[in-house]
Short mmCIF file of C-alpha atoms in Angstrom, two decimals:
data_model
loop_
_atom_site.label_atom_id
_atom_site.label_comp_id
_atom_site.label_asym_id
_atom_site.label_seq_id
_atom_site.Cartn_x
_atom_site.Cartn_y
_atom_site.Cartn_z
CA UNK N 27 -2.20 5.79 -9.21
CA UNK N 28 -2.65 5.46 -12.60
CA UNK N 29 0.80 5.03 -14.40
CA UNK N 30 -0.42 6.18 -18.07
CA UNK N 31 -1.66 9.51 -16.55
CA UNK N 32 0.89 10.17 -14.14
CA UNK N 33 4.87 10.82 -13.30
CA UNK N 34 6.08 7.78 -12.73
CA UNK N 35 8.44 8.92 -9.97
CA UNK N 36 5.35 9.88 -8.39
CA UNK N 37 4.22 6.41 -8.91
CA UNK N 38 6.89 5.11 -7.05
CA UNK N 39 7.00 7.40 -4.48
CA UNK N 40 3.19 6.76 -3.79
CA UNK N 41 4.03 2.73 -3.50
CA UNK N 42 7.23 3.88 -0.79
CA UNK N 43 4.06 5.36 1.02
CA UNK N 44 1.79 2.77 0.59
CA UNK N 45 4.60 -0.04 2.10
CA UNK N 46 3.99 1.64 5.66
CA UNK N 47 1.67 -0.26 8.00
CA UNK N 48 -1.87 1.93 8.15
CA UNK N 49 -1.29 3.61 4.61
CA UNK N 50 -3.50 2.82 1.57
CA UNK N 51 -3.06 3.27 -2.15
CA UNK N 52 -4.97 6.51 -1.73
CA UNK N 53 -3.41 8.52 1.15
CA UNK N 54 -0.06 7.34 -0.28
CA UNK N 55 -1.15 9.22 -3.50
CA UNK N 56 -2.20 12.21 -1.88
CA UNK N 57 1.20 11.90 0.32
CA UNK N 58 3.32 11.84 -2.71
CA UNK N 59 1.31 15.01 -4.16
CA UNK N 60 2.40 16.29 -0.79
CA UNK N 61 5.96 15.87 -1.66
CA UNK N 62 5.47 17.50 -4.85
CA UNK N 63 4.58 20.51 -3.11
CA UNK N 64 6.87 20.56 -0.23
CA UNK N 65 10.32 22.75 -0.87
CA UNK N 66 13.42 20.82 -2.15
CA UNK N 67 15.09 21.83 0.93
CA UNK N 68 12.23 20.43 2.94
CA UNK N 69 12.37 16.89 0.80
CA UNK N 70 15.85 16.32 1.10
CA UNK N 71 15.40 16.66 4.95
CA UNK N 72 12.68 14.49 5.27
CA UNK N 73 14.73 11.94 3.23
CA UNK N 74 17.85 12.84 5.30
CA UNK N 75 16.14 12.10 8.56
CA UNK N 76 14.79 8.45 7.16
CA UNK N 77 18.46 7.07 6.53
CA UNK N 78 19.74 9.07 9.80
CA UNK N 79 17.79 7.41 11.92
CA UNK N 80 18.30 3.95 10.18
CA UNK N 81 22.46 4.71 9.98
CA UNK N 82 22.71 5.74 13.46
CA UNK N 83 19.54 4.12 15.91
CA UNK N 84 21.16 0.51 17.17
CA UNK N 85 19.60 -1.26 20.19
CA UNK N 86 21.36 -0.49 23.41
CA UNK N 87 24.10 -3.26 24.05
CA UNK N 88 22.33 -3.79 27.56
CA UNK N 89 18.30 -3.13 27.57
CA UNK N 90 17.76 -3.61 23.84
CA UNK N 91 16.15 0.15 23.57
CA UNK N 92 16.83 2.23 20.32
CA UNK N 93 19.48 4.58 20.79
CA UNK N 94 22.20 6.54 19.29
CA UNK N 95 24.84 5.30 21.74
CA UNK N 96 26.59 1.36 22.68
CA UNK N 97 24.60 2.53 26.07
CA UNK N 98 21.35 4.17 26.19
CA UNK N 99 20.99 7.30 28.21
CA UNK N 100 18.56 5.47 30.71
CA UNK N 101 21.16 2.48 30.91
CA UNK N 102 24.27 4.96 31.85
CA UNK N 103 22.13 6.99 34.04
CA UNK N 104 24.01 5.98 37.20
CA UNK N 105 20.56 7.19 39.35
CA UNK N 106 18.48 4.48 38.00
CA UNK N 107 18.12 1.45 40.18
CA UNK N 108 19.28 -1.28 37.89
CA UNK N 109 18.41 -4.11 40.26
CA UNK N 110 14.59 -3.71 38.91
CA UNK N 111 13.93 -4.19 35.41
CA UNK N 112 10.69 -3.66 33.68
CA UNK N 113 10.17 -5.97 30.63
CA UNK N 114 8.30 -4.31 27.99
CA UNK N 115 7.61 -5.33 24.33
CA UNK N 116 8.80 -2.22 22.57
CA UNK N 117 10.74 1.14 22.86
CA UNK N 118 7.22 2.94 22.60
CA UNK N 119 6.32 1.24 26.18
CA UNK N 120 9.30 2.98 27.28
CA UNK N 121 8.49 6.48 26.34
CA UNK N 122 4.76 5.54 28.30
CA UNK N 123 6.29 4.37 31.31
CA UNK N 124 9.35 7.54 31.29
CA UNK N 125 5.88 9.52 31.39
CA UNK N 126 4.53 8.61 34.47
CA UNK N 127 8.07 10.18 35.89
CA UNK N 128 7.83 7.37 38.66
CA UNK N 129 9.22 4.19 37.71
CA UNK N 130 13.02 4.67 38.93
CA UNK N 131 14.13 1.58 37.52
CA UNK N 132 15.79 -0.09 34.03
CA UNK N 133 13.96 -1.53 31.19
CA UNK N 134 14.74 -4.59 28.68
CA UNK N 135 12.83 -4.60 25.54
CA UNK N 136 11.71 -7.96 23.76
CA UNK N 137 11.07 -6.39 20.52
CA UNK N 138 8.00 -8.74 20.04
CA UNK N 139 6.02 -10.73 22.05
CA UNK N 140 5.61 -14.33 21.18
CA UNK N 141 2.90 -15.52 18.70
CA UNK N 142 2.90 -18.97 17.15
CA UNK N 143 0.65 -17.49 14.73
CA UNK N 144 2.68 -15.02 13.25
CA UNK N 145 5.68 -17.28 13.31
CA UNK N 146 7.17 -15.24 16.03
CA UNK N 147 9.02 -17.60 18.48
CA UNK N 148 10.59 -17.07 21.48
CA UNK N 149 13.98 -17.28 20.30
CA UNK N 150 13.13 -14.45 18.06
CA UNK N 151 13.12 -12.07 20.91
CA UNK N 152 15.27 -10.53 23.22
CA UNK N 153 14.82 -13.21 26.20
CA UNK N 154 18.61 -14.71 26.03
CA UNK N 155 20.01 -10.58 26.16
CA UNK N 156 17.58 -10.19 29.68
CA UNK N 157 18.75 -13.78 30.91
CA UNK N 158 22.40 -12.92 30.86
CA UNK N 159 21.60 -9.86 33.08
CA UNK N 160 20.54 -11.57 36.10
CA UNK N 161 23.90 -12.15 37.24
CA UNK N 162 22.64 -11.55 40.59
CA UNK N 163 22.36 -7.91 40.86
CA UNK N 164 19.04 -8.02 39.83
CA UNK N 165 16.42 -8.55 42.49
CA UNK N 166 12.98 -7.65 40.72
CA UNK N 167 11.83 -8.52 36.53
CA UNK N 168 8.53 -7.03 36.03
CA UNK N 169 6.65 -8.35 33.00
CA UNK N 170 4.92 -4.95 31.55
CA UNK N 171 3.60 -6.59 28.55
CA UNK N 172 0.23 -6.25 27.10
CA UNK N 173 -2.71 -7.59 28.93
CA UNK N 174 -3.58 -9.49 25.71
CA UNK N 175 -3.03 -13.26 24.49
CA UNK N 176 0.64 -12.88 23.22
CA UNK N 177 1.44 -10.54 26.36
CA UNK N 178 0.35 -12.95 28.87
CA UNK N 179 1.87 -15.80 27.16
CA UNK N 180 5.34 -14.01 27.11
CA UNK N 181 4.95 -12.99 30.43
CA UNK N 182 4.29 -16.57 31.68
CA UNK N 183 6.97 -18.16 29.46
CA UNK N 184 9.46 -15.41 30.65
CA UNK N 185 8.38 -15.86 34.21
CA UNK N 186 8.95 -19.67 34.16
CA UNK N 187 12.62 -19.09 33.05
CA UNK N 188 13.32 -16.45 35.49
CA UNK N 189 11.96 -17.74 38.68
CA UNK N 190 14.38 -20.73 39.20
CA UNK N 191 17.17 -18.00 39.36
CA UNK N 192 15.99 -16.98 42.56
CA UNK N 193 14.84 -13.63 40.91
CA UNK N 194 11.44 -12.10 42.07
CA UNK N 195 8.96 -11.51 38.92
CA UNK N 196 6.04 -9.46 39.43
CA UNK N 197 3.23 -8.77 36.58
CA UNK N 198 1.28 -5.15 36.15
CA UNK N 199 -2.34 -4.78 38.00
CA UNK N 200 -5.11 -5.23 36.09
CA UNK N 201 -7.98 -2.85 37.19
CA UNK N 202 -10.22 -0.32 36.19
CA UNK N 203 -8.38 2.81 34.39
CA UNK N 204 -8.13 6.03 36.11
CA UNK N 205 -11.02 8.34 35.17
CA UNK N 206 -12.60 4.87 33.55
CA UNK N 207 -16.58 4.33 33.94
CA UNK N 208 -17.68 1.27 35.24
CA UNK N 209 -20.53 0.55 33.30
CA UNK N 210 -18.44 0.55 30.19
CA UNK N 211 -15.69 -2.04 31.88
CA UNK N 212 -15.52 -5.37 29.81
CA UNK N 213 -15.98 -7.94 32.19
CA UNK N 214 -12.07 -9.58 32.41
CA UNK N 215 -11.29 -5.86 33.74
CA UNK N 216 -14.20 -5.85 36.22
CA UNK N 217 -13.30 -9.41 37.66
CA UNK N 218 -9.75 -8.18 37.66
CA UNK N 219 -10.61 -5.31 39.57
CA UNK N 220 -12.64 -6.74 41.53
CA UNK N 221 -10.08 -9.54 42.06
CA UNK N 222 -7.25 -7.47 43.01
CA UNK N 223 -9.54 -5.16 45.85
CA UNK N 224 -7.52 -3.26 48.14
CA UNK N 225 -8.66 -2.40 51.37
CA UNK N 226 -9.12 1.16 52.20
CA UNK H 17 7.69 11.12 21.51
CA UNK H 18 9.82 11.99 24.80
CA UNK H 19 13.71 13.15 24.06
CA UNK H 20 14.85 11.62 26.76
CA UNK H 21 14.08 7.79 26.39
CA UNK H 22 14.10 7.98 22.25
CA UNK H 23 16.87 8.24 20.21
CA UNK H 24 17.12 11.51 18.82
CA UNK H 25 17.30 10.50 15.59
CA UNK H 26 14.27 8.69 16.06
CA UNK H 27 12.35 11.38 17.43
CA UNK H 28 13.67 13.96 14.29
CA UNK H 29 12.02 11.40 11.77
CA UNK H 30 9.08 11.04 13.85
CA UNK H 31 8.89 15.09 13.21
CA UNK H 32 9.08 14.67 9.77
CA UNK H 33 5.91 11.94 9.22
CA UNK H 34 4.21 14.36 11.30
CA UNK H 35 4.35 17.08 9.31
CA UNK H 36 2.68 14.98 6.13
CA UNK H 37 -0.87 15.77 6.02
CA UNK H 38 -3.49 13.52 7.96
CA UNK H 39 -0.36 12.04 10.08
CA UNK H 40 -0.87 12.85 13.69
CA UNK H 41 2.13 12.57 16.19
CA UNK H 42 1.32 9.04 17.51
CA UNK H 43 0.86 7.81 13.64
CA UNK H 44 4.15 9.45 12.75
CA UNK H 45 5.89 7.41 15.77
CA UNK H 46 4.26 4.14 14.32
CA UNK H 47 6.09 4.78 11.34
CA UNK H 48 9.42 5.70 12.62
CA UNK H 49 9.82 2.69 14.57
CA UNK H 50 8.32 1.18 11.47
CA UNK H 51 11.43 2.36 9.87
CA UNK H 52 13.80 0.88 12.12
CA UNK H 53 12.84 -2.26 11.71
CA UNK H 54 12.84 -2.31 7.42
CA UNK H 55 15.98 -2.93 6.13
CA UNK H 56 18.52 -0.68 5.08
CA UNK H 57 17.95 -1.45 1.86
CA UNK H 58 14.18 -0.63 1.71
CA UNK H 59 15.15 2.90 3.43
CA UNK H 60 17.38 3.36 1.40
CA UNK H 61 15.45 2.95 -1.70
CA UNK H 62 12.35 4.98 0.27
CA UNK H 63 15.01 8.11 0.57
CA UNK H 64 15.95 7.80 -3.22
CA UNK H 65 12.45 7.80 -4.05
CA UNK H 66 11.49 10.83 -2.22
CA UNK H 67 14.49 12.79 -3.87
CA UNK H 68 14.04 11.62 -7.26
CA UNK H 69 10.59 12.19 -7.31
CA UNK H 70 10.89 16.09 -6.56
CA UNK H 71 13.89 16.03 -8.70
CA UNK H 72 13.06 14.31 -11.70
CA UNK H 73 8.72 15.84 -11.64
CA UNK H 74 7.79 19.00 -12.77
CA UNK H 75 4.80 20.55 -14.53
CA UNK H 76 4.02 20.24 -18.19
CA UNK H 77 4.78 23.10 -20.15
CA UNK H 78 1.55 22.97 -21.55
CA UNK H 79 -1.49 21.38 -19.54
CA UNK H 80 0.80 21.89 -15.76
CA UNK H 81 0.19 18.53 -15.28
CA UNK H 82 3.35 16.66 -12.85
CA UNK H 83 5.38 14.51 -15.36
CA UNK H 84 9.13 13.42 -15.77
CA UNK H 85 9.69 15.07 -20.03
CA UNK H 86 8.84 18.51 -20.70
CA UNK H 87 5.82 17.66 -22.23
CA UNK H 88 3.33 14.96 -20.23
CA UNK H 89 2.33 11.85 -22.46
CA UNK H 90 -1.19 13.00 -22.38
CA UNK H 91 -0.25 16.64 -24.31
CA UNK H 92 2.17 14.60 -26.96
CA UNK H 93 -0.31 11.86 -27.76
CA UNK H 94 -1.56 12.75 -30.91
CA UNK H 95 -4.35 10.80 -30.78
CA UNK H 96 -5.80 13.02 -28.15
CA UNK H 97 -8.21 15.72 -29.63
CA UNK H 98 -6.36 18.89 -28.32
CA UNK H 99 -9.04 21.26 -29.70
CA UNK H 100 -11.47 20.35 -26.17
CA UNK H 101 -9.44 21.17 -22.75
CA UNK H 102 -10.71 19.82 -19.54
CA UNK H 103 -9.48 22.08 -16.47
CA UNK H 104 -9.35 20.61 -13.22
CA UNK H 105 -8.15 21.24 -10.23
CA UNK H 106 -4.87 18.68 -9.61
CA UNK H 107 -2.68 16.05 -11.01
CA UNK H 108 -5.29 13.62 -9.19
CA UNK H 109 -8.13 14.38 -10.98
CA UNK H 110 -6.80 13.65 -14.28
CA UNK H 111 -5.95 10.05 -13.17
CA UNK H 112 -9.65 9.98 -12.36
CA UNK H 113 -10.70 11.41 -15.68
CA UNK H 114 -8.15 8.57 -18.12
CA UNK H 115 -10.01 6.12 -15.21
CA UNK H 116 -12.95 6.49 -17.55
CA UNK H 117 -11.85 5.84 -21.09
CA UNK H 118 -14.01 7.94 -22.64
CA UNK H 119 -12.68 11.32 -22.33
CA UNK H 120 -10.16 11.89 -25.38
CA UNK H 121 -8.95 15.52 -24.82
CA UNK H 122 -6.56 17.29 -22.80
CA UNK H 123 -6.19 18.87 -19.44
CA UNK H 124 -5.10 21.84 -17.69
CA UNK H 125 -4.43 21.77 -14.12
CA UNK H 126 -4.85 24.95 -12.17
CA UNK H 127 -2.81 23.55 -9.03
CA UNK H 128 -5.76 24.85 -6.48
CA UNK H 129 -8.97 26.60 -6.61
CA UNK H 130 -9.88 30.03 -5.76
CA UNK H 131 -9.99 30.75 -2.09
CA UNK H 132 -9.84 33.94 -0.54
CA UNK H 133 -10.14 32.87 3.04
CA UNK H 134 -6.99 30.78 2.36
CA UNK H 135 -5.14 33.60 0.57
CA UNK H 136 -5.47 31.41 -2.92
CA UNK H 137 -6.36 34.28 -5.52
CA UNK H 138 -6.94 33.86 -9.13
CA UNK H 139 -2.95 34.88 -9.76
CA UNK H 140 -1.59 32.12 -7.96
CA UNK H 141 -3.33 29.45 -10.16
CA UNK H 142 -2.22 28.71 -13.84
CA UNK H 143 -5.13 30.54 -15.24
CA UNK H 144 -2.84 32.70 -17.94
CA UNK H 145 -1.38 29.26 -18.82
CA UNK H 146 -4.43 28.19 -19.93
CA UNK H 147 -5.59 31.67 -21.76
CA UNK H 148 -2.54 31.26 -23.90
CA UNK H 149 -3.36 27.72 -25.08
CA UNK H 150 -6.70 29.69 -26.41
CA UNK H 151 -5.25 30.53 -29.63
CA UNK H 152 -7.77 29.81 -31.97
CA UNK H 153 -7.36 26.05 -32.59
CA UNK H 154 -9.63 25.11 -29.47
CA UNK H 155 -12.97 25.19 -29.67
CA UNK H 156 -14.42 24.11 -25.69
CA UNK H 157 -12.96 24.29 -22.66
CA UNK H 158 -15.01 22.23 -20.05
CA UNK H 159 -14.41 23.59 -16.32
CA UNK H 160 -14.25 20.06 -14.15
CA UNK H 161 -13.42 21.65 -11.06
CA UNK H 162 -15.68 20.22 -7.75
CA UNK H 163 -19.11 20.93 -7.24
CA UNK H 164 -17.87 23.59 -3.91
CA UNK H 165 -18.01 26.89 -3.25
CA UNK H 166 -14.15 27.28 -4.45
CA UNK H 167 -14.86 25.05 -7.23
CA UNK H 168 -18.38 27.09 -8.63
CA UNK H 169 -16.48 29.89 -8.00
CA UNK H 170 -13.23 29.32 -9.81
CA UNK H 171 -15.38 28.04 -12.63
CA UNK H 172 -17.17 30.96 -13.07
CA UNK H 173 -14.42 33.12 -12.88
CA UNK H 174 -12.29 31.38 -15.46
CA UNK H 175 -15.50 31.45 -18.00
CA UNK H 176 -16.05 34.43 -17.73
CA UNK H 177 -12.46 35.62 -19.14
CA UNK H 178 -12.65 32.69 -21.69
CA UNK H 179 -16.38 33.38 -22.80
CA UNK H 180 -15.04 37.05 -24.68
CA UNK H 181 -12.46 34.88 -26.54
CA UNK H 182 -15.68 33.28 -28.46
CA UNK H 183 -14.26 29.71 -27.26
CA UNK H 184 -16.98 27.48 -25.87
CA UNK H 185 -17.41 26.62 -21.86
CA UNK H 186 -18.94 24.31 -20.37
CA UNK H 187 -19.31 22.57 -16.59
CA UNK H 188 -19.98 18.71 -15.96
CA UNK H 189 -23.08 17.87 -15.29
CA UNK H 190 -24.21 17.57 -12.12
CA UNK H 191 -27.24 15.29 -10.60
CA UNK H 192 -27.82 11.44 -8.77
CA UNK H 193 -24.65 9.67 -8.38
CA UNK H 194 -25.09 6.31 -10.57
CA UNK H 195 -25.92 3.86 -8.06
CA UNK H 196 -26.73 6.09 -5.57
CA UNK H 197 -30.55 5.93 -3.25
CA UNK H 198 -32.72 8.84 -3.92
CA UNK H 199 -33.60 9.33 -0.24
CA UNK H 200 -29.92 10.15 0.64
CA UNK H 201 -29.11 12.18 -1.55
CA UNK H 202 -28.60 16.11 -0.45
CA UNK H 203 -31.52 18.99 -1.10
CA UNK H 204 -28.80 20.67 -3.58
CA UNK H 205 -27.86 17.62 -5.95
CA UNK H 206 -31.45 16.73 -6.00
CA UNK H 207 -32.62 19.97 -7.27
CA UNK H 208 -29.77 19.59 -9.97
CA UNK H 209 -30.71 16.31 -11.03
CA UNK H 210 -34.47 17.53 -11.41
CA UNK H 211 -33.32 20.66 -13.16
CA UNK H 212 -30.81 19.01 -15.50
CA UNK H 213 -33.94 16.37 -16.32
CA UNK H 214 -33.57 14.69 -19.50
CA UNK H 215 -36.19 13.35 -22.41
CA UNK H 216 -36.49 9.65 -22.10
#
């Protein structure tokens, strides 16, 4: 945005927009028009709602997930079956696997998955909070990372720390998606797939 | 995002990206867990930005454009010739406009175009704004609205009120994009550019 020809709270507005991942200079602009037209009430929401969430989300004290509470509502939810925990690399993954309405268990989030590359190293993540809850309770970790590079790599490097505790660790199927076509399966799917055949 | 495994706070500023134009519901979770992980400092200053922005901008009292005085720097530069008025449809399209360098006279922004089918009608735009300027001591108005059917339209209609007033109108020229191939270019901006031919 040009500064000679234009507000310059608008300016600075538009660069607020631009900071967030997947926005350029030019949808920031036209999101900072947006404001311009949006009612004051409506504004003073929106920025109500940004400091709200950072004031009162924390991770939960146990499985790392964002939450209002010390405890997260799937964490105090004294139906789940917190000797399985599904280790998954962000809250998002949560909100997929709470979807599916089957997985009865708890959930431990890394926040990250480990990536020399991006200087993220494993003591960046969550690993030591998930360590200290196998106190023996805890009979199943499933790594429910991604099935890419980093994901497999933190699943392994998890794995390898859990498994001398006597813990079982289990890993997500790889296969063909639901409704998927074969002919457009990359080939690491189709070998997975065809890998992990069940008889039927 | 699901209510029951996010943090409600989380979800409510999720709502709020949503509602920003071009920001679907899976985008506007991106950026709320974007959120959570900038400092508080950065949200902080985000907030404050969106506040002082519809605070602090309004429109010109002369050309409508967004700026912080009463007056826009444009309107109070006298170096500007304020005899020729360019009207255009937004704030954006002056930025645009000073991109070029070569355009020394003022705007007027209408703040939309004239569209019936979206309940936009000539009295909701700052038409009378600009027939007030008209008082003798300008001598063309140029209509640089867009080359649509709301944009032909609104210039039209604004011409035709001005034209009476013995003031000068014209419309920007319209024909090949510079740099642009022949054999892409549409049916309609070819006939323009072989209509608007000039003497070499």
């Amino acid at each position: 945005m040009d500064k000679n020809s234009s507000a310059l709270p608008l300016v600075l507005l538009a660069e607020q927009f631009a900071r967030l991942p997947g926005i350029g200079m030019k949808s920031a602009e036209r999101l900072a028009y947006h404001v311009m037209q949006m009612d004051e009430s409506q504004v003073r929401e929106f920025a109500d709602a940004l400091m709200n969430a950072k004031h009162t989300v924390h991770t939960c004290r146990i499985c790392q997930n964002l939450t209002e509470n010390e405890v997260c509502p799937i964490c105090s939810d004294v139906r789940r079956d917190s000797s399985t925990i599904c280790v998954v690399e962000s809250p998002k993954d949560i909100t997929a696997f709470e979807r599916t309405r089957e997985y009865k268990g708890v959930y431990h989030v890394l926040h990250g998955l480990i990536s020399p590359i991006d200087n993220i190293t494993p003591d960046k993540l969550r690993i030591k909070e998930l360590l200290s809850r196998l106190d023996g309770s805890v009979s199943e970790v499933i790594m429910a990372t991604n099935p890419t590079v980093e994901g497999e790599a933190t699943a392994m490097y998890i794995s390898k720390l859990i498994k001398p505790l006597g813990v079982k660790v289990t890993r997500l199927a790889f296969g063909l998606p639901v409704g998927g076509i074969l002919e457009f399966a990359d080939e690491i799917t189709l070998f997975k797939a065809l890998e992990n055949r069940n008889e039927i």
